Amino acid sequence: MLRRLLPVIMVAGLAGIPATLVSPASVQAEEKKAELHIRGSVVDFAGSNLKVKTREGETVDVALADGWQVASVANAKVTDIQPGDYVGIATLPKDQGGDGALEVLNFPPALKGAGEGSFGWDLKPNSSMTNATVADAVKDVDGRTVTVSYHGKEKKISIPDGTPVVTIAPATKDDLVAGAVVFISAEKASSGTVAHRVIVGKNGVVPPM
């Protein structure tokens, strides 16, 4: 499923992985794995082992696979979003209809089109993720409304004032200190929980996805 590609895209850009690695073949390989999203804060990091207290209050041990990557996010502005940009927006249905943004990730140009689509997301109950190109962006009294396009479809998403907007940024293993907020795309294996990529909060900015 396409939702499994989002963390791959984010870390690919952050860690300097060539965009060619986000290829149809790599996507298909990723889709075959049972993905697990871990959101929480670092308890301890040593060698290839990361202990995380999840947002649900559980403490989990994550084994970091060979060649694992780490990245971070940096603050951006909703006014930075322009027609032609490629974004990932987590949303919830609004009571009055349509979708309202929970957070926005503005991708680098090199990754435009990767993971395109709209699919279920586990940030909140009933939330979705849409990876798409901005067709237009209009300022209104309650924030900004963007029209995004993907696979020949269009969707309008409102971005209320105060919605977290981020872009991808570099990080190192030294940023995995106790208390740092992380978003981890992991998979269940016979040996336990294994991760190839970690997104860590840095400079006061936490991963909102």
XYZ file of N, CA and C in Angstrom, residues 6-192:
561
model
N 5.563 6.652 2.567
C 5.801 7.988 3.073
C 7.081 8.096 3.892
N 7.314 7.241 4.893
C 8.549 7.378 5.647
C 9.775 7.149 4.773
N 9.676 6.285 3.771
C 10.799 6.052 2.868
C 11.147 7.334 2.137
N 10.135 8.036 1.657
C 10.348 9.275 0.924
C 11.012 10.306 1.810
N 10.497 10.477 3.018
C 11.013 11.504 3.901
C 12.482 11.273 4.192
N 12.841 10.066 4.552
C 14.211 9.810 4.927
C 15.115 9.758 3.709
N 14.599 9.347 2.569
C 15.406 9.344 1.358
C 15.934 10.735 1.070
N 15.074 11.730 1.168
C 15.522 13.080 0.911
C 16.443 13.596 1.997
N 16.138 13.274 3.255
C 16.897 13.800 4.368
C 18.298 13.257 4.430
N 18.436 11.990 4.183
C 19.708 11.334 4.405
C 20.600 11.362 3.183
N 20.183 12.042 2.138
C 21.008 12.144 0.961
C 20.961 10.915 0.087
N 19.949 10.061 0.258
C 19.810 8.893 -0.594
C 19.343 9.353 -1.961
N 19.961 8.890 -3.047
C 19.521 9.324 -4.368
C 18.052 9.023 -4.590
N 17.371 9.942 -5.276
C 15.949 9.749 -5.535
C 15.688 8.503 -6.354
N 16.713 8.023 -7.089
C 16.537 6.825 -7.895
C 16.265 5.600 -7.039
N 16.623 5.676 -5.748
C 16.362 4.536 -4.867
C 14.881 4.409 -4.569
N 14.132 5.506 -4.708
C 12.686 5.437 -4.525
C 12.082 5.095 -5.884
N 12.280 3.854 -6.281
C 11.887 3.379 -7.596
C 10.702 2.444 -7.470
N 10.019 2.119 -8.586
C 8.910 1.169 -8.504
C 9.312 -0.145 -7.842
N 10.524 -0.613 -8.124
C 10.964 -1.878 -7.526
C 11.109 -1.757 -6.019
N 11.704 -0.618 -5.567
C 11.873 -0.451 -4.122
C 10.536 -0.254 -3.436
N 9.605 0.401 -4.118
C 8.263 0.583 -3.560
C 7.581 -0.765 -3.389
N 7.671 -1.626 -4.403
C 7.038 -2.934 -4.321
C 7.639 -3.756 -3.200
N 8.950 -3.665 -3.024
C 9.595 -4.409 -1.937
C 9.110 -3.899 -0.597
N 8.963 -2.570 -0.492
C 8.498 -1.977 0.757
C 7.067 -2.392 1.056
N 6.243 -2.478 0.014
C 4.843 -2.796 0.210
C 4.626 -4.203 0.751
N 5.599 -5.091 0.543
C 5.445 -6.472 0.978
C 5.637 -6.618 2.484
N 6.165 -5.572 3.119
C 6.457 -5.648 4.541
C 5.277 -5.111 5.350
N 5.084 -5.706 6.520
C 4.031 -5.236 7.420
C 4.585 -4.066 8.222
N 4.134 -2.852 7.889
C 4.700 -1.661 8.500
C 4.057 -1.342 9.836
N 4.879 -0.821 10.727
C 4.446 -0.409 12.052
C 4.961 0.997 12.285
N 4.078 1.920 12.630
C 4.488 3.282 12.944
C 4.626 3.427 14.451
N 5.779 3.916 14.878
C 6.035 4.134 16.297
C 6.236 5.621 16.517
N 5.414 6.197 17.381
C 5.508 7.613 17.738
C 5.755 7.697 19.231
N 6.786 8.410 19.635
C 7.076 8.506 21.062
C 8.360 9.263 21.311
N 9.013 8.970 22.413
C 10.251 9.656 22.771
C 11.324 8.638 23.144
N 12.558 9.004 22.886
C 13.693 8.121 23.141
C 13.899 7.934 24.642
N 14.023 6.681 25.045
C 14.398 6.357 26.414
C 15.903 6.127 26.486
N 16.411 5.374 25.505
C 17.841 5.073 25.483
C 18.242 4.677 24.066
N 19.454 5.013 23.690
C 20.007 4.628 22.388
C 21.432 4.149 22.593
N 21.677 2.911 22.172
C 23.012 2.340 22.310
C 23.271 1.385 21.158
N 24.333 1.658 20.401
C 24.684 0.788 19.288
C 23.599 0.739 18.237
N 23.036 -0.428 18.047
C 21.971 -0.596 17.054
C 20.625 -0.854 17.730
N 20.510 -0.431 18.979
C 19.268 -0.633 19.720
C 18.708 0.695 20.205
N 17.422 0.900 19.976
C 16.742 2.118 20.373
C 15.533 1.752 21.211
N 15.480 2.306 22.411
C 14.344 2.070 23.306
C 13.467 3.319 23.282
N 12.171 3.118 23.025
C 11.248 4.238 22.854
C 10.026 4.055 23.743
N 9.626 5.138 24.411
C 8.342 5.143 25.106
C 7.324 5.710 24.138
N 6.338 4.914 23.749
C 5.384 5.320 22.733
C 4.361 6.296 23.298
N 3.629 6.947 22.393
C 2.596 7.883 22.826
C 1.481 7.175 23.583
N 1.389 5.843 23.403
C 0.390 5.058 24.137
C 0.875 4.670 25.523
N 2.158 4.981 25.846
C 2.694 4.697 27.164
C 3.486 3.413 27.271
N 3.562 2.661 26.182
C 4.317 1.408 26.175
C 5.780 1.690 25.851
N 6.682 0.929 26.443
C 8.102 1.032 26.112
C 8.472 -0.116 25.193
N 9.040 0.217 24.033
C 9.379 -0.801 23.041
C 10.859 -0.727 22.699
N 11.418 -1.875 22.386
C 12.802 -1.968 21.922
C 12.792 -2.105 20.407
N 13.546 -1.236 19.750
C 13.621 -1.234 18.295
C 15.040 -1.574 17.873
N 15.179 -2.631 17.084
C 16.480 -3.003 16.533
C 16.685 -2.229 15.238
N 17.794 -1.522 15.125
C 18.084 -0.724 13.936
C 18.854 -1.585 12.936
N 18.300 -1.729 11.746
C 18.871 -2.608 10.730
C 20.183 -2.042 10.193
N 20.977 -2.887 9.588
C 22.208 -2.434 8.955
C 21.890 -1.351 7.937
N 22.667 -0.285 7.955
C 22.459 0.798 7.013
C 21.286 1.703 7.335
N 20.777 1.644 8.572
C 19.616 2.455 8.929
C 19.942 3.941 8.787
N 18.893 4.732 8.592
C 19.043 6.158 8.346
C 18.285 6.972 9.388
N 18.792 8.173 9.668
C 18.122 9.083 10.589
C 17.963 10.437 9.903
N 16.850 11.103 10.168
C 16.549 12.397 9.574
C 15.756 13.214 10.580
N 15.520 14.472 10.261
C 14.724 15.324 11.137
C 13.769 16.162 10.289
N 13.031 17.031 10.954
C 12.151 17.961 10.252
C 12.467 19.373 10.716
N 12.197 20.338 9.846
C 12.389 21.749 10.172
C 11.091 22.491 9.911
N 10.867 23.544 10.663
C 9.659 24.339 10.481
C 9.614 25.000 9.111
N 8.431 25.058 8.551
C 8.178 25.795 7.324
C 6.922 26.632 7.554
N 6.551 27.416 6.548
C 5.367 28.268 6.669
C 4.302 27.834 5.668
N 3.059 27.976 6.063
C 1.979 27.632 5.144
C 2.023 28.532 3.918
N 2.526 29.748 4.089
C 2.633 30.664 2.951
C 3.735 30.251 1.982
N 4.589 29.306 2.400
C 5.632 28.794 1.490
C 5.040 27.864 0.439
N 3.855 27.326 0.712
C 3.259 26.342 -0.196
C 2.760 27.043 -1.454
N 3.292 26.603 -2.587
C 2.983 27.238 -3.856
C 2.471 26.203 -4.857
N 1.693 26.648 -5.853
C 1.277 25.724 -6.913
C 2.481 25.026 -7.527
N 2.356 23.718 -7.712
C 3.449 22.920 -8.242
C 4.250 22.207 -7.174
N 4.144 22.642 -5.907
C 4.840 21.948 -4.824
C 4.230 20.565 -4.615
N 5.056 19.654 -4.101
C 4.582 18.304 -3.785
C 4.523 18.176 -2.277
N 3.351 17.828 -1.750
C 3.137 17.830 -0.309
C 2.554 16.508 0.175
N 2.762 16.236 1.449
C 2.084 15.152 2.142
C 1.271 15.770 3.263
N -0.046 15.603 3.236
C -0.919 16.257 4.212
C -1.770 15.216 4.928
N -1.627 15.145 6.237
C -2.514 14.299 7.043
C -3.774 15.088 7.340
N -4.930 14.451 7.182
C -6.202 15.165 7.335
C -7.210 14.372 8.149
N -8.224 15.101 8.602
C -9.422 14.518 9.186
C -10.632 15.121 8.483
N -11.708 14.353 8.333
C -12.939 14.933 7.766
C -13.462 16.041 8.684
N -13.952 17.119 8.087
C -14.524 18.218 8.862
C -16.027 18.017 9.032
N -16.559 18.518 10.133
C -17.993 18.375 10.397
C -18.838 18.988 9.290
N -18.344 20.082 8.726
C -19.104 20.776 7.690
C -18.784 20.258 6.291
N -18.015 19.179 6.226
C -17.656 18.598 4.941
C -16.246 18.958 4.523
N -15.662 18.127 3.668
C -14.297 18.367 3.225
C -13.283 17.833 4.213
N -12.027 18.137 3.964
C -10.932 17.656 4.793
C -10.162 18.819 5.392
N -9.770 18.661 6.654
C -8.950 19.656 7.332
C -7.603 19.067 7.686
N -6.553 19.833 7.488
C -5.194 19.337 7.704
C -4.851 19.206 9.182
N -4.167 18.116 9.499
C -3.577 17.926 10.826
C -2.112 18.336 10.820
N -1.453 18.146 9.693
C -0.056 18.527 9.521
C 0.261 18.503 8.037
N 1.323 19.212 7.663
C 1.725 19.295 6.261
C 3.236 19.088 6.162
N 3.647 18.226 5.231
C 5.064 18.042 4.918
C 5.275 18.501 3.482
N 6.167 19.477 3.287
C 6.488 19.973 1.955
C 7.742 19.240 1.477
N 7.583 18.375 0.474
C 8.684 17.560 -0.007
C 9.667 18.359 -0.852
N 10.929 17.918 -0.932
C 11.872 18.551 -1.855
C 11.497 18.220 -3.303
N 11.848 19.090 -4.232
C 11.464 18.879 -5.636
C 11.906 17.541 -6.210
N 13.046 17.022 -5.762
C 13.559 15.775 -6.323
C 12.640 14.592 -6.070
N 11.749 14.701 -5.087
C 10.880 13.585 -4.731
C 9.437 13.801 -5.177
N 9.232 14.761 -6.037
C 7.883 15.016 -6.529
C 7.320 13.780 -7.222
N 6.120 13.376 -6.817
C 5.444 12.232 -7.423
C 5.634 10.921 -6.698
N 6.613 10.850 -5.795
C 6.849 9.594 -5.081
C 5.739 9.356 -4.052
N 5.204 8.141 -4.037
C 4.164 7.803 -3.066
C 2.852 8.507 -3.302
N 2.597 8.921 -4.524
C 1.408 9.707 -4.823
C 0.126 8.946 -4.507
N -0.834 9.639 -3.921
C -2.130 9.023 -3.639
C -2.716 9.507 -2.334
N -3.904 9.018 -2.014
C -4.588 9.339 -0.771
C -5.017 8.031 -0.121
N -4.698 7.862 1.158
C -4.866 6.568 1.812
C -5.002 6.745 3.319
N -5.440 5.702 3.996
C -5.601 5.759 5.439
C -4.279 5.985 6.147
N -4.347 6.698 7.266
C -3.145 7.027 8.041
C -3.502 6.922 9.511
N -2.553 6.577 10.348
C -2.852 6.280 11.748
C -2.427 7.368 12.730
N -2.343 8.610 12.255
C -2.004 9.697 13.173
C -3.101 9.873 14.215
N -4.356 9.866 13.739
C -5.533 9.916 14.600
C -6.579 8.975 14.014
N -7.584 8.574 14.809
C -8.660 7.760 14.248
C -9.325 8.472 13.061
N -9.542 7.724 11.990
C -10.200 8.219 10.777
C -9.358 9.208 9.968
N -8.074 9.333 10.306
C -7.235 10.255 9.540
C -6.754 9.617 8.245
N -6.392 10.474 7.306
C -5.890 10.041 6.001
C -4.602 10.786 5.692
N -3.854 10.266 4.719
C -2.666 10.943 4.222
C -2.821 11.117 2.728
N -2.533 12.310 2.241
C -2.574 12.577 0.808
C -1.226 13.114 0.362
N -0.570 12.392 -0.544
C 0.660 12.848 -1.181
C 0.281 13.315 -2.583
N 0.441 14.602 -2.855
C -0.087 15.136 -4.108
C 0.583 16.456 -4.453
N 0.324 16.894 -5.682
C 0.854 18.166 -6.174
C -0.158 19.275 -5.930
N 0.314 20.405 -5.457
C -0.564 21.551 -5.208
C -0.964 22.169 -6.544
N -2.269 22.193 -6.798
C -2.777 22.821 -8.022
C -2.964 24.319 -7.810
N -3.453 24.704 -6.650
C -3.545 26.123 -6.300
C -3.605 26.252 -4.793
N -3.295 27.437 -4.318
C -3.317 27.722 -2.884
C -3.980 29.079 -2.693
N -5.058 29.100 -1.914
C -5.850 30.314 -1.754
C -5.929 30.680 -0.283
N -5.619 31.922 0.046
C -5.729 32.401 1.426
C -7.184 32.738 1.717
N -7.653 32.310 2.891
C -8.994 32.696 3.304
C -8.973 33.143 4.753
N -10.133 33.455 5.312
C -10.169 34.063 6.644
C -9.743 33.091 7.739
N -9.817 31.799 7.483
C -9.499 30.826 8.518
C -8.192 30.087 8.254
N -7.384 30.617 7.389
C -6.126 29.956 7.081
C -5.913 29.894 5.580
N -5.667 28.706 5.065
C -5.393 28.537 3.649
C -6.061 27.259 3.156
N -6.591 27.313 1.967
C -7.153 26.136 1.325
C -6.314 25.792 0.105
N -5.890 24.535 0.003
C -5.112 24.108 -1.156
C -5.913 23.070 -1.934
N -5.810 23.153 -3.236
C -6.339 22.109 -4.097
C -5.155 21.277 -4.555
N -5.210 19.971 -4.280
C -4.105 19.090 -4.666
C -4.609 18.076 -5.684
N -3.702 17.625 -6.527
C -4.074 16.667 -7.567
C -3.185 15.438 -7.493
N -3.797 14.268 -7.724
C -3.077 13.000 -7.717
C -3.853 12.000 -8.569
N -3.139 11.279 -9.412
C -3.751 10.251 -10.261
C -4.993 10.764 -10.999
N -4.940 11.998 -11.467
C -6.072 12.545 -12.205
C -7.227 13.007 -11.348
N -7.101 12.941 -10.042
C -8.157 13.377 -9.125
C -7.737 14.679 -8.454
N -8.713 15.368 -7.898
C -8.434 16.585 -7.145
C -9.118 16.534 -5.780
N -8.488 17.176 -4.824
C -9.056 17.259 -3.480
C -8.734 18.629 -2.903
N -9.722 19.237 -2.236
C -9.487 20.500 -1.558
C -9.276 20.228 -0.071
N -8.232 20.807 0.474
C -7.889 20.604 1.881
C -7.691 21.976 2.532
N -8.365 22.200 3.634
C -8.172 23.449 4.372
C -7.032 23.257 5.376
N -6.214 24.283 5.498
C -5.084 24.253 6.436
C -5.314 25.371 7.454
N -5.916 25.055 8.583
C -6.209 26.097 9.581
C -4.931 26.736 10.110
N -5.040 27.969 10.548
C -3.909 28.631 11.199
C -3.447 27.785 12.379
N -2.137 27.668 12.531
C -1.571 26.878 13.624
C -1.275 25.441 13.261
N -1.667 25.002 12.056
C -1.359 23.640 11.624
C 0.149 23.481 11.453
N 0.767 22.432 12.025
C 2.211 22.234 11.832
C 2.546 22.045 10.353
N 3.509 22.822 9.877
C 4.007 22.705 8.509
C 5.515 22.525 8.596
N 6.019 21.452 7.997
C 7.445 21.150 8.106
C 8.009 20.757 6.747
N 9.323 20.758 6.703
C 10.049 20.212 5.569
C 11.115 19.281 6.121
N 11.722 18.498 5.272
C 12.703 17.548 5.750
C 14.061 18.217 5.956
N 14.849 17.695 6.896
C 16.121 18.300 7.264
C 17.078 17.211 7.738
N 18.384 17.499 7.745
C 19.360 16.492 8.163
C 19.330 16.225 9.670
N 19.870 15.074 10.044
C 20.064 14.716 11.452
C 21.202 13.706 11.515
N 21.711 13.478 12.708
C 22.735 12.467 12.925
C 22.312 11.571 14.083
N 23.043 10.503 14.275
C 22.746 9.590 15.370
C 22.872 10.280 16.725
N 23.700 11.330 16.781
C 23.879 12.052 18.043
C 22.611 12.780 18.480
N 21.655 12.945 17.555
C 20.401 13.602 17.904
C 19.431 12.677 18.637
N 19.740 11.389 18.682
C 18.866 10.422 19.354
C 19.168 10.373 20.850
N 18.918 11.495 21.509
C 19.169 11.604 22.946
C 17.890 11.291 23.705
N 18.036 10.964 24.975
C 16.869 10.663 25.811
C 15.903 11.850 25.788
N 14.635 11.559 25.558
C 13.605 12.580 25.515
C 13.300 13.099 24.128
N 14.167 12.828 23.159
C 13.917 13.306 21.800
C 12.691 12.607 21.219
N 11.829 13.371 20.566
C 10.607 12.825 19.971
C 10.948 12.182 18.628
N 10.408 10.985 18.394
C 10.713 10.264 17.166
C 9.452 9.745 16.480
N 9.567 9.602 15.176
C 8.595 8.883 14.357
C 9.383 7.806 13.633
N 8.973 6.556 13.826
C 9.737 5.435 13.293
C 8.846 4.566 12.412
N 9.335 4.284 11.238
C 8.692 3.303 10.372
C 9.420 1.986 10.575
N 8.749 1.026 11.186
C 9.381 -0.247 11.547
C 8.573 -1.405 10.994
N 9.080 -2.588 11.203
C 8.366 -3.794 10.788
C 8.568 -4.868 11.845
N 7.592 -5.741 11.953
C 7.692 -6.856 12.874
C 8.465 -7.992 12.223
N 9.431 -8.516 12.942
C 10.222 -9.647 12.464
C 10.242 -10.702 13.554
N 10.746 -11.866 13.210
C 10.803 -12.944 14.197
C 11.670 -12.569 15.387
N 12.634 -11.681 15.142
C 13.543 -11.266 16.213
C 13.027 -10.080 17.009
N 11.884 -9.508 16.572
C 11.333 -8.361 17.269
C 10.981 -7.236 16.308
